[in-house]
mmCIF file of C-alpha atoms in Angstrom:
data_model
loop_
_atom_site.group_PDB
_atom_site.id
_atom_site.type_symbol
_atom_site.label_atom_id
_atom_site.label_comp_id
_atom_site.label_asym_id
_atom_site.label_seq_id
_atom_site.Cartn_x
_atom_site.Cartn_y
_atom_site.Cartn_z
ATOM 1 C CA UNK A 1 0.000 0.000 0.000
ATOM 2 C CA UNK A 2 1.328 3.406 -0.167
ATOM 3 C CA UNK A 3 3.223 5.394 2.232
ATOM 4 C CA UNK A 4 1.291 7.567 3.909
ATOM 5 C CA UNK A 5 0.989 10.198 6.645
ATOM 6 C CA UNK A 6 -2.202 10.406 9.214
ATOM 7 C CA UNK A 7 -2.627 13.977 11.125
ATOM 8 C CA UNK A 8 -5.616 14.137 13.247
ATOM 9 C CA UNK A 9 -8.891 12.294 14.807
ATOM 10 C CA UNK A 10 -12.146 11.343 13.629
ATOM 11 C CA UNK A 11 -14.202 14.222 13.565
ATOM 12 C CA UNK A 12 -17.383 15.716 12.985
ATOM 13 C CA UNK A 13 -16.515 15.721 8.858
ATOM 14 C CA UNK A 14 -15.618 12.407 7.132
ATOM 15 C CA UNK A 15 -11.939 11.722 6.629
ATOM 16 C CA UNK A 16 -9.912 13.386 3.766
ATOM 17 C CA UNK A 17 -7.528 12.293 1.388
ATOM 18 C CA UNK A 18 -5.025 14.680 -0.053
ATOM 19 C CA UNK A 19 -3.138 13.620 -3.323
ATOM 20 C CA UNK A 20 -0.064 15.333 -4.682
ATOM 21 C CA UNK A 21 1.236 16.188 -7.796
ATOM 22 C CA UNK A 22 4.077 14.847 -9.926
ATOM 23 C CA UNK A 23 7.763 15.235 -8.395
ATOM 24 C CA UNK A 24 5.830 15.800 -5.188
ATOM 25 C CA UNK A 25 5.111 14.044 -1.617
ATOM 26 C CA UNK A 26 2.884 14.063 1.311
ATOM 27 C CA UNK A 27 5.597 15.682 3.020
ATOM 28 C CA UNK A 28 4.946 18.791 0.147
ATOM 29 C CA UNK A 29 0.840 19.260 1.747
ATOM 30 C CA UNK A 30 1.920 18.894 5.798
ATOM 31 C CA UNK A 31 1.356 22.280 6.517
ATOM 32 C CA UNK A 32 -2.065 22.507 4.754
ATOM 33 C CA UNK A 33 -2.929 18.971 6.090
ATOM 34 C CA UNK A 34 -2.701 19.803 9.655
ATOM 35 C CA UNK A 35 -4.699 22.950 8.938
ATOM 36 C CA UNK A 36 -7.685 20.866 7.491
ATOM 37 C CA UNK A 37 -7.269 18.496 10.383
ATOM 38 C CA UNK A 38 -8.935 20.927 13.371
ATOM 39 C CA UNK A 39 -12.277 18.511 12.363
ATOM 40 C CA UNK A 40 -11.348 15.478 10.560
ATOM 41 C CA UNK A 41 -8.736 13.112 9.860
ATOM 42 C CA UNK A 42 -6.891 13.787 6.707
ATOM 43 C CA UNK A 43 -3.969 11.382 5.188
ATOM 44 C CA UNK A 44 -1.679 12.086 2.507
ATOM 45 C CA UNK A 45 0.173 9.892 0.394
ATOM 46 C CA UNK A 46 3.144 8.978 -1.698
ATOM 47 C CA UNK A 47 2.052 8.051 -5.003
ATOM 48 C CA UNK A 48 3.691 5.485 -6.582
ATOM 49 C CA UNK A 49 7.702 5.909 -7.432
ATOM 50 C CA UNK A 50 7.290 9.019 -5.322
ATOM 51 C CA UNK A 51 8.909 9.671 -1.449
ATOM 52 C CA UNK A 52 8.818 6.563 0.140
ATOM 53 C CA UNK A 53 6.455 4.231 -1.328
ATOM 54 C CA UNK A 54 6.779 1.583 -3.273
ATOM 55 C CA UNK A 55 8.280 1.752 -6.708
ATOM 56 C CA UNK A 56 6.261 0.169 -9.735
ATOM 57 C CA UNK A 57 7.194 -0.725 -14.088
ATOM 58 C CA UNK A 58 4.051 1.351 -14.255
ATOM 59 C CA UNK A 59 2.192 5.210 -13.572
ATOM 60 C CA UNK A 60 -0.882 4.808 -15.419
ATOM 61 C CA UNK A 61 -3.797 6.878 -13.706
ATOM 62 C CA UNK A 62 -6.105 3.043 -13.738
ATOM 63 C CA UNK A 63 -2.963 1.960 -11.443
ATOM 64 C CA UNK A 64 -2.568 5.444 -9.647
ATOM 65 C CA UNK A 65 -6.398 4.817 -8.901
ATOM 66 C CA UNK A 66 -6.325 1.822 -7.612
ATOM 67 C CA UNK A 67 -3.026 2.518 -4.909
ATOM 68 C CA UNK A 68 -5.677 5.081 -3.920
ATOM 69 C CA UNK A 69 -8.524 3.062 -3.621
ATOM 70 C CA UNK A 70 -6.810 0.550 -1.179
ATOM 71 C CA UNK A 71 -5.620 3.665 1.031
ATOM 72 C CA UNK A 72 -9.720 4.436 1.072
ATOM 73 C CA UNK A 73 -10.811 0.831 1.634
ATOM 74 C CA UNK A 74 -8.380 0.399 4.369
ATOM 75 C CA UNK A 75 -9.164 3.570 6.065
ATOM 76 C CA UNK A 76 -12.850 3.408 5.483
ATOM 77 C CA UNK A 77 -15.195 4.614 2.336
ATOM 78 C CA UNK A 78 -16.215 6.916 1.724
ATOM 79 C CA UNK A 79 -13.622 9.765 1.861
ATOM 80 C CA UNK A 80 -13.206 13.467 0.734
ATOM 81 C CA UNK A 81 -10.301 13.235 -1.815
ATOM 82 C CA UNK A 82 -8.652 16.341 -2.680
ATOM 83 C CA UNK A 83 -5.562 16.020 -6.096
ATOM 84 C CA UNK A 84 -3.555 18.260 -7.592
ATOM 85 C CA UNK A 85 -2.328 18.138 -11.069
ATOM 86 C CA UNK A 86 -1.088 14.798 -11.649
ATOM 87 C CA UNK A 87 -3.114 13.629 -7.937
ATOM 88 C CA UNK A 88 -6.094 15.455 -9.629
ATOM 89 C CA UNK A 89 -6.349 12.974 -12.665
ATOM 90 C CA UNK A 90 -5.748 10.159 -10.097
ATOM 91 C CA UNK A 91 -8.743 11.475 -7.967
ATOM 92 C CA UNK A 92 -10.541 11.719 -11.382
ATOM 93 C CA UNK A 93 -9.864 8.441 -12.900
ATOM 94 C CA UNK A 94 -10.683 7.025 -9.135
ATOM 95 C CA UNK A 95 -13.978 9.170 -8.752
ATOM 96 C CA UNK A 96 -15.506 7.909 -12.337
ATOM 97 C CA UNK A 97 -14.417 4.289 -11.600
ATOM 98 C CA UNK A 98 -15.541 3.637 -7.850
ATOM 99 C CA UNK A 99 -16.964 6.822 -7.029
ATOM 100 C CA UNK A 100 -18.762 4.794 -4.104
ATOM 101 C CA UNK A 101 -15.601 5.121 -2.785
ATOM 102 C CA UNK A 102 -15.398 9.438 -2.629
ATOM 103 C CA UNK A 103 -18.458 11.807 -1.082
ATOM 104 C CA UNK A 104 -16.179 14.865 -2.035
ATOM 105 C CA UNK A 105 -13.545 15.720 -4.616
ATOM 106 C CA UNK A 106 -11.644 18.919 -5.196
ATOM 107 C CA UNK A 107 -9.587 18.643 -8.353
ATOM 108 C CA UNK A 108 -6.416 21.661 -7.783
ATOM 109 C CA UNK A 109 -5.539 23.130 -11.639
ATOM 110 C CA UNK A 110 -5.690 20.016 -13.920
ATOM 111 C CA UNK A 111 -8.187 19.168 -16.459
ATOM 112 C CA UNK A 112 -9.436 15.467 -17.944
ATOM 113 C CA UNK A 113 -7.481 16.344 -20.988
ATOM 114 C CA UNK A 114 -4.022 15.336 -22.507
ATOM 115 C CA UNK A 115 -1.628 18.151 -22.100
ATOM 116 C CA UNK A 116 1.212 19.125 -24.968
ATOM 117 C CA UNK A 117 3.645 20.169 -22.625
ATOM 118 C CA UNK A 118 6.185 17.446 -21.063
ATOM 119 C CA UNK A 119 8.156 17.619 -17.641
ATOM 120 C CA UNK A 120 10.795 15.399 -19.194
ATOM 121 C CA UNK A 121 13.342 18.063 -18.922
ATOM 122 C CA UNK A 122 12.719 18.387 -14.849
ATOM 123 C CA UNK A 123 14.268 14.977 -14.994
ATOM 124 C CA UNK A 124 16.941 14.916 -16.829
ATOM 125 C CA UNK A 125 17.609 18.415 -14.535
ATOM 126 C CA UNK A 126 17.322 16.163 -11.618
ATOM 127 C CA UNK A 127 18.967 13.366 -12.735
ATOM 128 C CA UNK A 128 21.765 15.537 -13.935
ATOM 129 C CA UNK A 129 22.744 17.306 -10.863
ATOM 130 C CA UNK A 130 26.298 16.435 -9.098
ATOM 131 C CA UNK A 131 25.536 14.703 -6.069
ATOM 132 C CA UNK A 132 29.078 14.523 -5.084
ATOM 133 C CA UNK A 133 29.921 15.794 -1.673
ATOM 134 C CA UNK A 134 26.603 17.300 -1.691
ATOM 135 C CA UNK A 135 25.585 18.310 2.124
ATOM 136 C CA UNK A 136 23.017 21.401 2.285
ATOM 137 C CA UNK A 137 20.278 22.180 -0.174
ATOM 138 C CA UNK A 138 21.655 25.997 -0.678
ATOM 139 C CA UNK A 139 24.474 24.149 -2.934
ATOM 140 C CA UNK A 140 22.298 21.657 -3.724
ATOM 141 C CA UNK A 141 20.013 24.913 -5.365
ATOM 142 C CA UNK A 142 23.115 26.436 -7.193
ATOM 143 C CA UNK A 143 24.377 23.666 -8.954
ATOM 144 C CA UNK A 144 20.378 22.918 -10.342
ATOM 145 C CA UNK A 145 19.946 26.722 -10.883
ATOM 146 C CA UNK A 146 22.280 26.039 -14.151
ATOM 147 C CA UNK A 147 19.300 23.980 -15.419
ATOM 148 C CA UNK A 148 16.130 24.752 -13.689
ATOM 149 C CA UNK A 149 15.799 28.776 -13.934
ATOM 150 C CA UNK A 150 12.574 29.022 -11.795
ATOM 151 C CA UNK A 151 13.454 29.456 -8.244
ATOM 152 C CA UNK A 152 9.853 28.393 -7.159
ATOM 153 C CA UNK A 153 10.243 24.977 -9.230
ATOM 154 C CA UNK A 154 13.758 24.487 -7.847
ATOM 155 C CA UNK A 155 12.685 24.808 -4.335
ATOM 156 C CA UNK A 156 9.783 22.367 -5.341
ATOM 157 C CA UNK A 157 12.035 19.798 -6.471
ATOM 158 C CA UNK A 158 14.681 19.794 -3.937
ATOM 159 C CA UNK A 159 12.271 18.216 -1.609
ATOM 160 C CA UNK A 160 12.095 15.579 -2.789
ATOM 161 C CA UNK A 161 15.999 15.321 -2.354
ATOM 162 C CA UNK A 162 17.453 13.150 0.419
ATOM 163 C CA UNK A 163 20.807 14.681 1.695
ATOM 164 C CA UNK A 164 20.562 12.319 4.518
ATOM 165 C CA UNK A 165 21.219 9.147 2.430
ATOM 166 C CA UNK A 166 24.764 7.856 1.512
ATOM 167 C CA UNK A 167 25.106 9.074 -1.434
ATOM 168 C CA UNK A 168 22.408 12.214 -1.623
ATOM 169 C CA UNK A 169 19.661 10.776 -3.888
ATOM 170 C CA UNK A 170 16.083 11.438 -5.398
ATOM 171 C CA UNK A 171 13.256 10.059 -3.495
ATOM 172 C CA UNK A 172 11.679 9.668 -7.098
ATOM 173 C CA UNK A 173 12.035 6.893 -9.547
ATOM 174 C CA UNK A 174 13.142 9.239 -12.070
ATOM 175 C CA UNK A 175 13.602 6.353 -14.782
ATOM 176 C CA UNK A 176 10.234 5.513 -14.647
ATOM 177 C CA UNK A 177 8.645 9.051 -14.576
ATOM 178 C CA UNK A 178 10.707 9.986 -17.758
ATOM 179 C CA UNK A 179 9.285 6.810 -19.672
ATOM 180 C CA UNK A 180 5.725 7.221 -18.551
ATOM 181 C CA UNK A 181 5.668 10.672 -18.678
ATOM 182 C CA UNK A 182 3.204 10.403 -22.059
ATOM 183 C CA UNK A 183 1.215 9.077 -19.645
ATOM 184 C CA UNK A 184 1.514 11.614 -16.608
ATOM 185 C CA UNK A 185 0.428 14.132 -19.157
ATOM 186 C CA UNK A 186 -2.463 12.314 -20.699
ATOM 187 C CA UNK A 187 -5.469 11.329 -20.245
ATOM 188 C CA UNK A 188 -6.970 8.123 -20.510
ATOM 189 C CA UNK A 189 -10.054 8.998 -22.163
ATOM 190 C CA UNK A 190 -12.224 7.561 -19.008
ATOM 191 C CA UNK A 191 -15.749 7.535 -19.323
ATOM 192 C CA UNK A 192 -18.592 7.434 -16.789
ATOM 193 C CA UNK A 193 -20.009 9.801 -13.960
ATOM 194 C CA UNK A 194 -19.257 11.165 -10.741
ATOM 195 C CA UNK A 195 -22.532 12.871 -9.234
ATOM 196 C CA UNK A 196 -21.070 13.895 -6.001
ATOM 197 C CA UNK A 197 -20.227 17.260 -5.224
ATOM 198 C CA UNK A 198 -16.816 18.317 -7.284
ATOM 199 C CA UNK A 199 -14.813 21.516 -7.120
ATOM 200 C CA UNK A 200 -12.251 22.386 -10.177
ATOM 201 C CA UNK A 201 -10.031 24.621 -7.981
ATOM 202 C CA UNK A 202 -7.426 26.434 -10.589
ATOM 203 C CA UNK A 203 -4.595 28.985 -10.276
ATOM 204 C CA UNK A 204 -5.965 32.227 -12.338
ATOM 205 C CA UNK A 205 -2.506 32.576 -13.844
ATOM 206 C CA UNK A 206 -2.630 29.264 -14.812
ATOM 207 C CA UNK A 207 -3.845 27.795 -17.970
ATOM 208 C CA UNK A 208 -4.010 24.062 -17.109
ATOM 209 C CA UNK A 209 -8.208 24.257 -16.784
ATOM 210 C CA UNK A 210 -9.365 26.476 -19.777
ATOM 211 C CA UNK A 211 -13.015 27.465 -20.448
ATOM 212 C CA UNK A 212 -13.261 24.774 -23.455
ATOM 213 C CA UNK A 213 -12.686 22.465 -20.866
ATOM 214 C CA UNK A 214 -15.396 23.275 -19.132
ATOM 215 C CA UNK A 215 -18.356 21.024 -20.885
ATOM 216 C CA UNK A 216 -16.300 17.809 -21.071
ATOM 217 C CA UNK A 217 -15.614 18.137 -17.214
ATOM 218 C CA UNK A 218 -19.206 18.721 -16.736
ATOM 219 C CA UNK A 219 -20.178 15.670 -18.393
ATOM 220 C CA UNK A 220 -18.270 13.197 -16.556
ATOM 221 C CA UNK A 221 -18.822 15.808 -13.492
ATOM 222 C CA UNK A 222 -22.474 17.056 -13.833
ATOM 223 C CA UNK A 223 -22.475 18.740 -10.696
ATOM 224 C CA UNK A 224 -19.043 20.557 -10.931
ATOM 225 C CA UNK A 225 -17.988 23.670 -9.366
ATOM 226 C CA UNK A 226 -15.402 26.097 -10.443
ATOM 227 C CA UNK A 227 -13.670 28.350 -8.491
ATOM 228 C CA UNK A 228 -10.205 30.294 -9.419
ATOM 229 C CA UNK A 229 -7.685 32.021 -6.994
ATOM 230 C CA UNK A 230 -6.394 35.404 -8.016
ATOM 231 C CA UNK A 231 -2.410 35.721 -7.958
ATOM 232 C CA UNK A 232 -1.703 32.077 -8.039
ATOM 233 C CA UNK A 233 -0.968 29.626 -11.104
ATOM 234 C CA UNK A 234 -0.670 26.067 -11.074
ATOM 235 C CA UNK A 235 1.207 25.515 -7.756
ATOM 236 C CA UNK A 236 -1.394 27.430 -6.468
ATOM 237 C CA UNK A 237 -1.221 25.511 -2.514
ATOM 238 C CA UNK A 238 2.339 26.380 -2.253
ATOM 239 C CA UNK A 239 1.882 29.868 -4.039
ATOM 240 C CA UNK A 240 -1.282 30.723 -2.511
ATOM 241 C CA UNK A 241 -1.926 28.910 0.680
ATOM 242 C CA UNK A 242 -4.065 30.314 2.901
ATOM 243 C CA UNK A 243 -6.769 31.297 0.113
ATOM 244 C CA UNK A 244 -6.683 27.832 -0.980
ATOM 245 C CA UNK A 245 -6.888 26.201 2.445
ATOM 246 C CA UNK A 246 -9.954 28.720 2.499
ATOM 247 C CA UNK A 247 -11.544 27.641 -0.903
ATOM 248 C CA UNK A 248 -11.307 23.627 0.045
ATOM 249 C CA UNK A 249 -12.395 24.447 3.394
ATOM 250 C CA UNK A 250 -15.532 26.224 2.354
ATOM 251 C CA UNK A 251 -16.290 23.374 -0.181
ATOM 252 C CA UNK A 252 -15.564 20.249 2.299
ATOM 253 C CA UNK A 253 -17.729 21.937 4.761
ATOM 254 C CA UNK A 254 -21.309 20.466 6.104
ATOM 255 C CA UNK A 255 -24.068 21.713 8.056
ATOM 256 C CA UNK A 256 -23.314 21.029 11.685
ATOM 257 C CA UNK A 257 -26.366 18.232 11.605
ATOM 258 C CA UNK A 258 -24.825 16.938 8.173
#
């Protein structure tokens, strides 16, 4: 099963499950997690060939799914399930599929489209940086800087960067990310319905969810709400984290007797 981290007690709202994004962790949503948990009990995981769970041939979003469906089953269904980018097609593909298994989903800046764009280049940054006598992340930051440019995505990916072990090494199957990135960036097409409640939460300097996206997210999500947060684009948790805390919080919420 994957890793994963539990923060908080059963509560008046049902559990929550938070998902993260590609190069990420559970470790990347801790502060926001123990925010959430003042009423419920809220897990995050490692996906698959992320942090510290298991590493897997594939990262198809039918597999990504199902690792999240045996987190829920284990816990207890039905959950909240909130995703983010590459966790927000997981959380999709999982909601359409055994939505019996979610009450609530937010879905943070990602569409059920395939995207143009690839990460590949993130990993060959990563798996190109000297790890040679390589003891604080300030260095560790320099000698990426000469690939990565973005200060925000350097900082992003240097989590997930384990000084500690003997060598320094990725806590990311990098290998397999690079050859199923296709996949990370696609969609599979997935049919079928989630009727629950759904909230598209997006950065409004990102352009990840556009307005033609709109109708096909509203037919496998007929009662879909969309929401944007000004000043933020598609990290918009890390960017942005109080207003989205405040978004998901407003959306997860139930009457008191509810």
């Amino acid at each position: 099963m994957l890793s994963h981290t539990d923060i908080g007690a059963s509560g008046r709202l049902p559990p929550l499950l938070i998902v993260h994004g590609l190069f990420g962790s559970a470790r990347n949503w801790g502060a926001i997690a123990k925010r959430l948990s003042d009423d419920r009990r809220v897990v995050t995981v490692d996906m698959r060939n992320h942090g510290s769970s298991f590493r897997a041939a594939s990262q198809s979003y039918p597999d990504m799914a199902g690792d999240l469906a045996q987190v829920i089953e284990t816990i207890g269904a039905p959950m909240d399930v909130l995703g983010h980018s590459m966790g927000g097609k997981a959380a999709m593909q999982l909601a359409l599929t055994q939505g019996e298994l979610i009450d609530r989903v937010v879905v943070a800046d990602i569409a059920p489209v395939a995207y143009g764009h690839s990460q590949s280049h993130l990993v060959r940054a990563m798996r190109g940086l000297d790890l040679r006598d390589l003891s604080a992340r300030s260095e560790a930051d320099r000698r990426l800087a000469a690939t990565v440019e973005d200060a925000g995505v350097r900082a992003f990916l240097l989590q997930s960067l384990d000084l500690k072990a003997d060598p320094p090494a990725w806590r990311l199957n990098l290998d397999v990310l690079e050859r199923e990135m296709d996949r990370i960036t696609g969609w599979p097409g997935t049919e079928g319905r989630f009727d629950g409640p759904a909230l598209f939460l997006s950065g409004a300097l990102s352009d990840y969810v556009r307005p033609e996206h709109r109708e096909g997210i509203k037919h496998l999500f007929p009662n879909a709400k969309f929401a944007r947060i000004p000043g933020a684009g598609h990290w918009l948790h890390a960017e942005r984290p109080r207003e989205f805390e405040a978004a998901v919080r407003a959306f997860l919420e139930r009457p008191s007797g509810g």
